[in-house]
C-alpha positions as semicolon CSV with decimal commas, in nm:
position;residue;x (nm);y (nm);z (nm)
1;M;-4,106;-0,217;2,495
2;S;-4,183;-0,561;2,341
3;L;-4,196;-0,585;1,959
4;R;-4,372;-0,862;1,745
5;A;-4,378;-0,891;1,387
6;I;-4,653;-0,729;1,161
7;P;-4,920;-1,016;1,072
8;Y;-5,041;-1,041;0,707
9;N;-5,333;-0,833;0,693
10;R;-5,457;-0,840;0,317
11;V;-5,517;-1,149;0,083
12;Q;-5,639;-1,152;-0,281
13;T;-5,635;-1,453;-0,496
14;I;-5,585;-1,504;-0,852
15;G;-5,690;-1,855;-0,980
16;N;-5,418;-2,060;-0,824
17;I;-5,229;-1,767;-0,694
18;L;-5,223;-1,591;-0,388
19;F;-5,112;-1,235;-0,296
20;A;-5,063;-1,147;0,058
21;T;-4,964;-0,811;0,213
22;R;-4,737;-0,746;0,495
23;G;-4,610;-0,407;0,585
24;G;-4,477;-0,266;0,296
25;K;-4,449;-0,603;0,150
26;I;-4,659;-0,776;-0,080
27;H;-4,590;-1,149;-0,115
28;S;-4,761;-1,439;-0,383
29;F;-4,792;-1,788;-0,315
30;N;-4,918;-2,105;-0,490
31;V;-5,218;-2,194;-0,319
32;S;-5,188;-2,571;-0,405
33;D;-4,856;-2,619;-0,261
34;H;-4,851;-2,300;-0,035
35;K;-4,500;-2,236;-0,178
36;H;-4,400;-1,894;-0,175
37;I;-4,298;-1,739;-0,528
38;S;-4,197;-1,387;-0,506
39;T;-4,206;-1,056;-0,297
40;W;-4,240;-0,651;-0,394
41;Q;-4,161;-0,412;-0,149
42;H;-4,231;-0,040;-0,096
43;P;-3,966;0,179;-0,183
44;D;-3,958;0,361;0,133
45;L;-3,866;0,026;0,302
46;E;-3,504;0,091;0,152
47;K;-3,476;0,410;0,341
48;P;-3,304;0,417;0,690
49;S;-3,582;0,387;0,940
50;S;-3,458;0,703;1,071
51;A;-3,563;0,896;0,740
52;R;-3,852;0,745;0,747
53;D;-3,981;0,868;1,048
54;S;-3,873;1,210;0,978
55;R;-4,017;1,215;0,640
56;P;-4,295;1,503;0,627
57;E;-4,636;1,367;0,466
58;P;-4,746;1,582;0,155
59;N;-5,014;1,792;0,143
60;I;-5,075;1,877;0,508
61;E;-5,137;2,259;0,474
62;A;-5,443;2,420;0,517
63;K;-5,553;2,735;0,390
64;T;-5,677;3,024;0,586
65;T;-5,852;3,348;0,466
66;T;-5,683;3,556;0,754
67;E;-5,355;3,409;0,818
68;P;-5,038;3,351;0,573
69;E;-5,002;3,014;0,448
70;N;-4,676;2,820;0,379
71;V;-4,498;2,867;0,710
72;P;-4,165;2,633;0,658
73;D;-4,037;2,382;0,889
74;K;-3,871;2,474;1,209
75;E;-3,569;2,627;1,186
76;E;-3,411;2,886;1,395
77;S;-3,575;3,229;1,537
78;E;-3,899;3,070;1,394
79;P;-4,214;3,187;1,580
80;P;-4,450;2,914;1,747
81;A;-4,626;2,680;1,512
82;K;-4,966;2,836;1,417
83;R;-5,259;2,621;1,499
84;Q;-5,429;2,562;1,178
85;K;-5,773;2,393;1,150
86;V;-5,765;2,094;0,934
87;V;-6,104;1,942;0,791
88;G;-6,181;1,585;0,947
89;G;-5,858;1,605;1,153
90;D;-5,634;1,738;1,424
91;V;-5,509;2,095;1,484
92;N;-5,142;2,142;1,331
93;G;-5,278;1,903;1,051
94;S;-5,220;1,600;1,210
95;A;-5,455;1,393;0,999
96;G;-5,208;1,446;0,704
97;D;-5,456;1,572;0,436
98;A;-5,553;1,889;0,297
99;A;-5,821;2,087;0,361
100;P;-6,091;2,088;0,090
101;T;-6,127;2,340;-0,170
102;K;-6,418;2,581;-0,218
103;A;-6,548;2,356;-0,507
104;E;-6,534;2,040;-0,275
105;T;-6,706;2,222;0,013
106;T;-6,976;2,352;-0,186
107;L;-7,000;2,011;-0,352
108;H;-7,039;1,841;0,000
109;R;-7,279;2,110;0,134
110;G;-7,533;1,963;0,398
111;K;-7,834;2,088;0,572
112;K;-7,939;2,430;0,530
113;G;-7,664;2,505;0,287
114;K;-7,404;2,489;0,590
115;A;-7,084;2,316;0,500
116;R;-7,061;2,011;0,690
117;D;-6,736;1,834;0,837
118;K;-6,695;1,576;0,560
119;S;-6,487;1,308;0,741
120;D;-6,605;1,294;1,088
121;N;-6,375;1,045;1,183
122;H;-6,210;1,180;1,544
123;G;-5,892;1,260;1,370
124;D;-5,772;0,996;1,136
125;K;-5,906;0,697;1,275
126;S;-6,045;0,559;0,925
127;R;-6,100;0,202;0,855
128;M;-5,771;0,099;0,688
129;G;-5,581;0,225;1,029
130;R;-5,426;0,532;1,141
131;V;-5,159;0,717;0,965
132;V;-4,849;0,539;1,062
133;D;-4,469;0,632;0,983
134;R;-4,367;0,283;0,828
135;P;-4,497;0,194;0,455
136;L;-4,797;-0,029;0,493
137;I;-5,038;-0,163;0,208
138;T;-5,394;-0,107;0,331
139;L;-5,606;-0,212;0,031
140;M;-5,550;-0,470;-0,261
141;T;-5,760;-0,594;-0,527
142;C;-5,717;-0,700;-0,898
143;T;-5,875;-0,699;-1,280
144;D;-6,138;-0,938;-1,377
145;D;-5,928;-1,110;-1,602
146;G;-5,663;-1,125;-1,299
147;K;-5,394;-0,940;-1,513
148;H;-5,324;-0,657;-1,326
149;L;-5,274;-0,615;-0,952
150;I;-5,396;-0,296;-0,756
151;A;-5,295;-0,183;-0,402
152;V;-5,259;0,126;-0,183
153;S;-5,019;0,223;0,078
154;G;-5,200;0,429;0,315
155;H;-4,901;0,618;0,451
156;D;-4,818;0,804;0,140
157;K;-5,152;0,776;-0,001
158;S;-5,041;0,620;-0,330
159;V;-5,248;0,384;-0,567
160;W;-4,984;0,101;-0,704
161;V;-5,039;-0,082;-1,041
162;F;-4,871;-0,420;-1,132
163;Q;-4,892;-0,635;-1,403
164;H;-4,917;-1,008;-1,325
165;D;-4,791;-1,294;-1,567
166;G;-5,034;-1,510;-1,447
167;E;-4,765;-1,726;-1,209
168;G;-4,717;-1,506;-0,921
169;Q;-4,470;-1,276;-1,087
170;I;-4,581;-0,905;-1,064
171;T;-4,387;-0,595;-1,225
172;Q;-4,477;-0,221;-1,097
173;L;-4,643;-0,018;-1,370
174;S;-4,722;0,295;-1,206
175;Q;-4,769;0,459;-0,870
176;R;-5,012;0,766;-0,810
177;T;-5,047;0,987;-0,515
178;M;-5,382;1,062;-0,418
179;P;-5,474;1,432;-0,298
180;K;-5,650;1,232;0,021
181;R;-5,593;0,908;0,179
182;P;-5,787;0,600;-0,029
183;S;-6,030;0,398;0,201
184;A;-6,157;0,181;-0,068
185;I;-6,100;0,087;-0,423
186;A;-6,236;-0,125;-0,688
187;T;-6,216;-0,187;-1,075
188;G;-6,474;-0,066;-1,313
189;P;-6,565;-0,131;-1,694
190;G;-6,341;0,058;-1,951
191;S;-6,009;-0,021;-1,778
192;R;-6,055;0,214;-1,467
193;I;-5,987;0,202;-1,119
194;I;-6,231;0,382;-0,904
195;V;-6,101;0,525;-0,536
196;A;-6,310;0,641;-0,271
197;D;-6,126;0,857;0,010
198;K;-6,182;0,892;0,342
199;F;-6,339;1,289;0,299
200;G;-6,623;1,135;0,086
201;D;-6,498;1,174;-0,286
202;V;-6,472;0,909;-0,562
203;Y;-6,239;0,965;-0,839
204;S;-6,163;0,753;-1,134
205;L;-5,820;0,660;-1,263
206;P;-5,740;0,495;-1,599
207;L;-5,551;0,157;-1,527
208;I;-5,274;0,188;-1,741
209;M;-5,140;0,534;-1,695
210;A;-5,030;0,763;-2,007
211;P;-4,821;1,069;-2,029
212;P;-5,016;1,343;-1,972
213;S;-5,057;1,607;-2,217
214;P;-5,286;1,908;-2,260
215;S;-5,445;1,803;-2,546
216;S;-5,558;1,485;-2,389
217;L;-5,661;1,592;-2,012
218;A;-5,968;1,819;-1,924
219;P;-5,889;2,123;-1,745
220;H;-6,022;1,978;-1,432
221;T;-5,836;1,640;-1,400
222;A;-5,458;1,788;-1,441
223;P;-5,430;2,114;-1,307
224;V;-5,113;2,280;-1,468
225;P;-4,880;2,403;-1,182
226;E;-4,901;2,792;-1,137
227;P;-4,584;3,002;-1,082
228;P;-4,512;3,135;-0,749
229;A;-4,666;3,430;-0,636
230;A;-4,486;3,747;-0,640
231;E;-4,595;3,847;-0,283
232;P;-4,801;3,666;-0,030
233;A;-5,151;3,776;0,002
234;A;-5,144;3,872;0,332
235;N;-4,936;4,207;0,410
236;T;-4,851;4,404;0,727
237;F;-5,156;4,595;0,696
238;T;-5,399;4,304;0,729
239;V;-5,173;4,091;0,964
240;H;-5,087;4,253;1,317
241;S;-5,043;4,003;1,573
242;K;-4,650;3,920;1,647
243;R;-4,681;3,547;1,573
244;N;-4,844;3,634;1,254
245;L;-4,614;3,912;1,150
246;E;-4,336;3,638;1,189
247;A;-4,498;3,400;0,985
248;L;-4,554;3,644;0,701
249;K;-4,150;3,697;0,729
250;H;-4,102;3,325;0,698
251;Q;-4,345;3,299;0,429
252;R;-4,172;3,561;0,202
253;K;-3,836;3,420;0,259
254;Q;-3,991;3,064;0,141
255;L;-4,130;3,252;-0,167
256;E;-3,773;3,400;-0,238
257;L;-3,644;3,098;-0,251
258;E;-3,880;2,887;-0,459
259;R;-3,826;3,200;-0,741
260;A;-3,461;3,161;-0,685
261;K;-3,470;2,769;-0,746
262;G;-3,721;2,806;-1,019
263;T;-3,922;2,538;-0,903
264;P;-4,300;2,615;-0,909
265;K;-4,538;2,442;-0,635
266;P;-4,749;2,176;-0,780
267;Q;-5,109;2,252;-0,775
268;G;-5,273;1,911;-0,806
269;P;-5,202;1,586;-0,945
270;S;-5,008;1,541;-1,282
271;F;-5,204;1,244;-1,376
272;E;-5,545;1,198;-1,511
273;S;-5,816;1,160;-1,219
274;T;-6,175;1,248;-1,264
275;L;-6,399;1,353;-0,963
276;L;-6,714;1,144;-1,018
277;L;-6,949;1,189;-0,706
278;G;-6,915;1,319;-0,335
279;H;-7,086;1,216;0,001
280;V;-7,071;1,433;0,314
281;S;-6,917;1,144;0,490
282;M;-6,599;0,929;0,527
283;L;-6,677;0,670;0,232
284;T;-6,601;0,323;0,357
285;S;-6,686;0,048;0,106
286;L;-6,772;0,096;-0,282
287;A;-6,890;-0,175;-0,550
288;V;-6,931;-0,154;-0,951
289;T;-7,217;-0,380;-1,078
290;E;-7,472;-0,407;-1,346
291;A;-7,836;-0,431;-1,410
292;Q;-8,054;-0,457;-1,720
293;G;-7,743;-0,359;-1,929
294;R;-7,677;-0,041;-1,713
295;K;-7,367;0,004;-1,491
296;Y;-7,385;0,133;-1,128
297;L;-7,136;0,255;-0,870
298;L;-7,270;0,165;-0,518
299;T;-7,092;0,376;-0,247
300;A;-7,117;0,324;0,155
301;D;-7,035;0,601;0,421
302;R;-7,006;0,655;0,792
303;D;-7,357;0,791;0,833
304;E;-7,534;0,474;0,762
305;H;-7,599;0,568;0,382
306;I;-7,564;0,312;0,082
307;R;-7,599;0,534;-0,250
308;V;-7,671;0,412;-0,590
309;S;-7,512;0,585;-0,870
310;R;-7,501;0,537;-1,239
311;Y;-7,147;0,467;-1,346
312;I;-6,936;0,674;-1,605
313;P;-6,991;0,923;-1,781
314;Q;-7,313;0,986;-1,556
315;A;-7,196;0,907;-1,220
316;H;-7,331;1,262;-1,108
317;V;-7,677;1,100;-1,154
318;I;-7,800;0,939;-0,829
319;E;-8,031;0,631;-0,877
320;G;-8,137;0,606;-0,526
321;F;-8,037;0,495;-0,172
322;C;-8,065;0,183;0,047
323;L;-8,183;0,329;0,393
324;G;-8,218;0,113;0,669
325;H;-7,886;0,109;0,868
326;K;-7,873;0,274;1,220
327;Q;-7,498;0,267;1,253
328;F;-7,222;0,297;1,027
329;V;-7,151;0,089;0,677
330;S;-6,824;-0,078;0,674
331;E;-6,859;-0,353;0,428
332;M;-7,079;-0,439;0,110
333;T;-7,046;-0,770;-0,126
334;I;-7,257;-0,828;-0,432
335;P;-7,290;-1,214;-0,395
336;Q;-7,155;-1,418;-0,653
337;R;-7,434;-1,518;-0,933
338;R;-7,685;-1,288;-0,766
339;E;-7,579;-0,958;-0,910
340;D;-7,937;-0,791;-0,804
341;I;-7,873;-0,857;-0,437
342;L;-7,649;-0,665;-0,223
343;V;-7,509;-0,763;0,118
344;S;-7,399;-0,477;0,353
345;G;-7,301;-0,470;0,732
346;G;-7,128;-0,220;0,995
347;G;-7,203;-0,134;1,294
348;D;-7,566;-0,259;1,370
349;E;-7,629;-0,601;1,498
350;E;-7,806;-0,729;1,142
351;L;-7,640;-0,800;0,807
352;F;-7,890;-0,634;0,571
353;I;-7,984;-0,816;0,237
354;W;-8,113;-0,545;-0,039
355;D;-8,265;-0,528;-0,365
356;W;-7,999;-0,253;-0,433
357;K;-8,161;-0,128;-0,789
358;A;-8,498;-0,044;-0,625
359;G;-8,350;0,067;-0,282
360;R;-8,561;-0,212;-0,099
361;L;-8,489;-0,412;0,225
362;L;-8,544;-0,779;0,168
363;S;-8,418;-0,907;0,478
364;K;-8,214;-0,892;0,780
365;T;-7,996;-1,163;0,968
366;N;-7,863;-1,142;1,338
367;L;-7,478;-1,146;1,316
368;L;-7,454;-1,056;1,713
369;A;-7,667;-1,375;1,808
370;L;-7,433;-1,578;1,619
371;A;-7,123;-1,425;1,734
372;R;-7,227;-1,486;2,080
373;E;-7,241;-1,844;2,060
374;I;-6,858;-1,842;2,069
375;A;-6,775;-1,543;2,266
376;P;-7,072;-1,481;2,510
377;Q;-6,937;-1,189;2,627
378;T;-6,974;-0,982;2,310
379;T;-7,238;-0,734;2,353
380;R;-7,189;-0,530;2,017
381;V;-7,012;-0,634;1,693
382;A;-6,847;-0,433;1,377
383;V;-6,853;-0,604;1,083
384;S;-6,478;-0,592;0,949
385;G;-6,511;-0,807;0,648
386;L;-6,804;-0,949;0,389
387;T;-6,735;-1,194;0,061
388;S;-6,932;-1,457;-0,091
389;L;-6,850;-1,789;-0,284
390;V;-7,050;-2,035;-0,493
391;Y;-7,017;-2,399;-0,412
392;P;-6,999;-2,659;-0,598
393;E;-6,899;-2,452;-0,924
394;Q;-7,163;-2,581;-1,134
395;G;-7,500;-2,515;-1,030
396;G;-7,406;-2,465;-0,685
397;V;-7,542;-2,231;-0,377
398;T;-7,415;-1,888;-0,328
399;Y;-7,261;-1,859;0,038
400;V;-7,216;-1,512;0,222
401;L;-6,937;-1,518;0,467
402;A;-6,827;-1,225;0,741
403;T;-6,588;-1,158;0,998
404;C;-6,630;-0,882;1,281
405;Q;-6,482;-0,733;1,547
406;D;-6,587;-0,730;1,930
407;A;-6,691;-0,348;2,004
408;L;-6,633;-0,414;2,372
409;T;-6,244;-0,437;2,370
410;R;-6,174;-0,238;2,011
411;T;-5,882;-0,462;2,020
412;I;-5,950;-0,798;1,897
413;S;-6,180;-0,963;1,653
414;V;-6,417;-1,221;1,695
415;Q;-6,211;-1,561;1,635
416;A;-6,455;-1,684;1,366
417;I;-6,574;-1,680;1,026
418;F;-6,962;-1,685;0,983
419;T;-7,116;-1,827;0,675
420;W;-7,472;-1,815;0,543
421;Q;-7,674;-1,974;0,258
422;L;-7,825;-1,696;0,011
423;T;-8,154;-1,872;-0,049
424;P;-8,339;-1,784;-0,376
425;D;-8,593;-1,590;-0,139
426;N;-8,314;-1,382;-0,042
427;Q;-8,275;-1,500;0,316
428;L;-7,958;-1,587;0,489
429;K;-8,019;-1,940;0,621
430;N;-7,827;-2,221;0,721
431;P;-7,581;-2,024;0,941
432;G;-7,225;-2,174;1,013
433;I;-6,902;-2,111;1,227
434;I;-6,544;-2,165;1,140
435;Q;-6,353;-2,128;1,426
436;L;-6,019;-1,950;1,408
437;P;-5,730;-1,964;1,635
438;C;-5,664;-1,617;1,654
439;N;-5,806;-1,276;1,493
440;P;-5,891;-1,248;1,163
441;L;-5,776;-0,930;0,954
442;H;-5,914;-1,043;0,592
443;I;-6,026;-1,305;0,391
444;A;-6,030;-1,433;0,057
445;V;-6,149;-1,747;-0,167
446;A;-5,956;-1,956;-0,379
447;P;-6,233;-2,120;-0,613
448;A;-6,269;-2,480;-0,685
449;S;-6,140;-2,671;-0,927
450;D;-6,226;-2,987;-1,084
451;E;-6,023;-3,194;-0,836
452;T;-6,030;-2,952;-0,534
453;A;-6,282;-2,775;-0,336
454;P;-6,295;-2,412;-0,272
455;K;-6,022;-2,293;0,010
456;L;-6,059;-2,018;0,217
457;V;-5,745;-1,801;0,299
458;V;-5,737;-1,600;0,605
459;A;-5,482;-1,326;0,719
460;M;-5,486;-1,335;1,080
461;D;-5,325;-1,139;1,355
462;P;-5,151;-1,414;1,635
463;G;-5,138;-1,173;1,925
464;Q;-4,886;-1,103;2,150
465;G;-4,678;-1,399;2,225
466;V;-4,858;-1,654;2,053
467;Q;-4,710;-1,869;1,839
468;A;-4,977;-1,942;1,579
469;K;-4,932;-1,862;1,212
470;S;-5,054;-1,531;1,016
471;L;-5,160;-1,676;0,718
472;H;-5,403;-2,008;0,679
473;A;-5,595;-2,194;0,394
474;Y;-5,910;-2,423;0,489
475;T;-6,062;-2,644;0,261
476;L;-6,422;-2,606;0,280
477;T;-6,672;-2,880;0,298
478;R;-7,060;-2,853;0,262
479;T;-7,312;-3,044;0,453
480;E;-7,676;-3,003;0,434
481;N;-7,590;-2,673;0,310
482;R;-7,376;-2,528;0,543
483;L;-7,024;-2,460;0,514
484;S;-6,775;-2,617;0,762
485;S;-6,403;-2,674;0,738
486;D;-6,188;-2,938;0,915
487;V;-5,863;-2,894;0,766
488;E;-5,645;-2,609;0,838
489;I;-5,328;-2,549;0,642
490;P;-5,045;-2,268;0,761
491;I;-4,926;-2,109;0,421
492;H;-4,636;-1,906;0,587
493;G;-4,529;-1,858;0,953
494;Q;-4,401;-1,539;1,114
495;S;-4,081;-1,544;0,944
496;F;-3,849;-1,256;0,987
497;D;-3,876;-1,011;0,700
498;G;-3,658;-0,751;0,834
499;P;-3,666;-0,506;1,127
500;E;-3,920;-0,284;0,971
501;T;-4,155;-0,578;1,049
502;Q;-4,103;-0,535;1,421
503;V;-4,392;-0,321;1,589
504;S;-4,537;-0,273;1,950
505;E;-4,872;-0,427;2,008
506;A;-5,015;-0,064;2,071
507;E;-4,885;-0,007;1,671
508;I;-5,089;-0,337;1,582
509;R;-5,399;-0,199;1,714
510;N;-5,391;0,146;1,551
511;M;-5,319;-0,037;1,222
512;F;-5,586;-0,319;1,195
513;F;-5,830;-0,291;1,464
514;V;-5,987;0,021;1,411
515;V;-6,356;-0,038;1,250
516;E;-6,524;0,021;1,571
517;N;-6,375;0,374;1,545
518;L;-6,648;0,452;1,276
519;R;-6,917;0,449;1,532
520;K;-7,037;0,764;1,638
521;Q;-7,003;0,894;2,022
522;G;-7,303;1,116;2,010
523;G;-7,555;0,859;2,068
524;E;-7,733;0,621;1,881
525;G;-7,779;0,773;1,522
526;G;-7,626;1,086;1,601
527;G;-7,329;1,276;1,509
528;D;-6,998;1,335;1,698
529;D;-7,043;1,538;2,031
530;G;-7,426;1,544;1,988
531;E;-7,412;1,672;1,650
532;D;-7,691;1,544;1,404
533;A;-7,381;1,505;1,117
534;G;-7,541;1,192;0,957
535;S;-7,908;1,152;1,018
536;D;-8,034;1,313;0,713
537;S;-8,424;1,194;0,703
538;V;-8,562;0,988;0,433
539;A;-8,710;1,245;0,307
540;E;-8,397;1,490;0,270
541;V;-8,224;1,188;0,121
542;R;-8,498;1,125;-0,166
543;A;-8,461;1,538;-0,242
544;E;-8,084;1,473;-0,288
545;V;-8,182;1,182;-0,556
546;K;-8,384;1,449;-0,730
547;A;-8,131;1,731;-0,732
548;T;-7,871;1,561;-0,894
549;P;-7,651;1,839;-0,961
550;A;-7,472;1,826;-1,277
551;E;-7,139;2,033;-1,129
552;V;-7,070;1,711;-0,899
């Protein structure tokens, strides 16, 4: 089987410093001279590959009411593996996430009071990639002051916080393992990290992790571990099949071992985390913004909804919705210096421009038509990236930039970055195309200085057998309010970082080309397998605004 290096997949700029992730490593570069500064690597990279591959993923147990839990790992005379139903995943817990608790299920009830599948995502094909057996940084952002860098490693669901010295050197401050895999992150006022996950929940974490104490944490933020039960809830009177009797035997054996070790099983995170709100579908993007002195939290999901909620401490109050997408929403951005405007995109042919505070659609622009100018065979696109910039810096024009994947192949991106000018009347005009040598995975903007124009940093996948570089910088120019670039500068090539970066072509697709997997298969606008999982009517959603249950 042919192997190749993992490409750079996430980029983040802080002033003149570029952070780029590759596998389980975070590299820093100087944007001016493109020199490498430092490297941080995930601790799991130090483990032998065989140990990583055999490492069980935490939180895969799914509770049932009629069969015993905590069946131990395989050993001699173990009964056949029990097929447990895991919400949003495959049987046997292949999705790698725990089933929701009763409280969570109640929080996410759908039509007619029936609990609905919150993940609704064909196993675990989330926008950050499938679960992989190797360390992989899937998300990255920074605080507004640039003093802290936040990253998410998808394989172990961990949120990492680093202190940045301003020169490209980072120091690890904390690691926090979330109960479910994060799908979007942002930073908010009050030194908070806002984390959305693939089960539809949004949590708030403190940026700086303090040692927990019973007096400082609310009861629901850090549950106290309970000692192991004296006996399983099930017994020989309630369990009858041979397989379940064997499982009960093993469960009792496991409880005896826990009592002997004196190590209670933890029941929740040991750090402060506050549940803010929940959707009935997988969350794909979030943003924190402000209007008229009040802060808001914007969340988008796979069910075509964009919700506007108040920020902490009133995140349970829903201010409204931006309704109009007919397919999933994968990306949102608040354009620079236009905080009253939201641009969103996903599985539709168009980008949507909103007055998000009023929930009013202002305009749309056709992305598919622009993609066909360089890829005529394209019949359907899925937005994989959205960002914005202001050029020139002083009194300049706001531009919106987008990348997309070709829904026909599901294995490549349209090899271009599309740009538009956001006009004062809230239209995307003067479209431009910056063609790329290979498939874009993520983009970031290095702002202009007094002496230089802004630069566009692009992480790319060169593809099998292609000698192109994986990390590029483009110097932007402006002609008649259209953005373009004629200067391409490779920042870092496909240098060999170690055997852990060598993967197959199939693994590359599973890790990075997954946005199209958000599209539902049961028909246009319908749920999976024909189920009406995400097509709440406008009236029903408006009713949800009025409900705003305080118990959220």
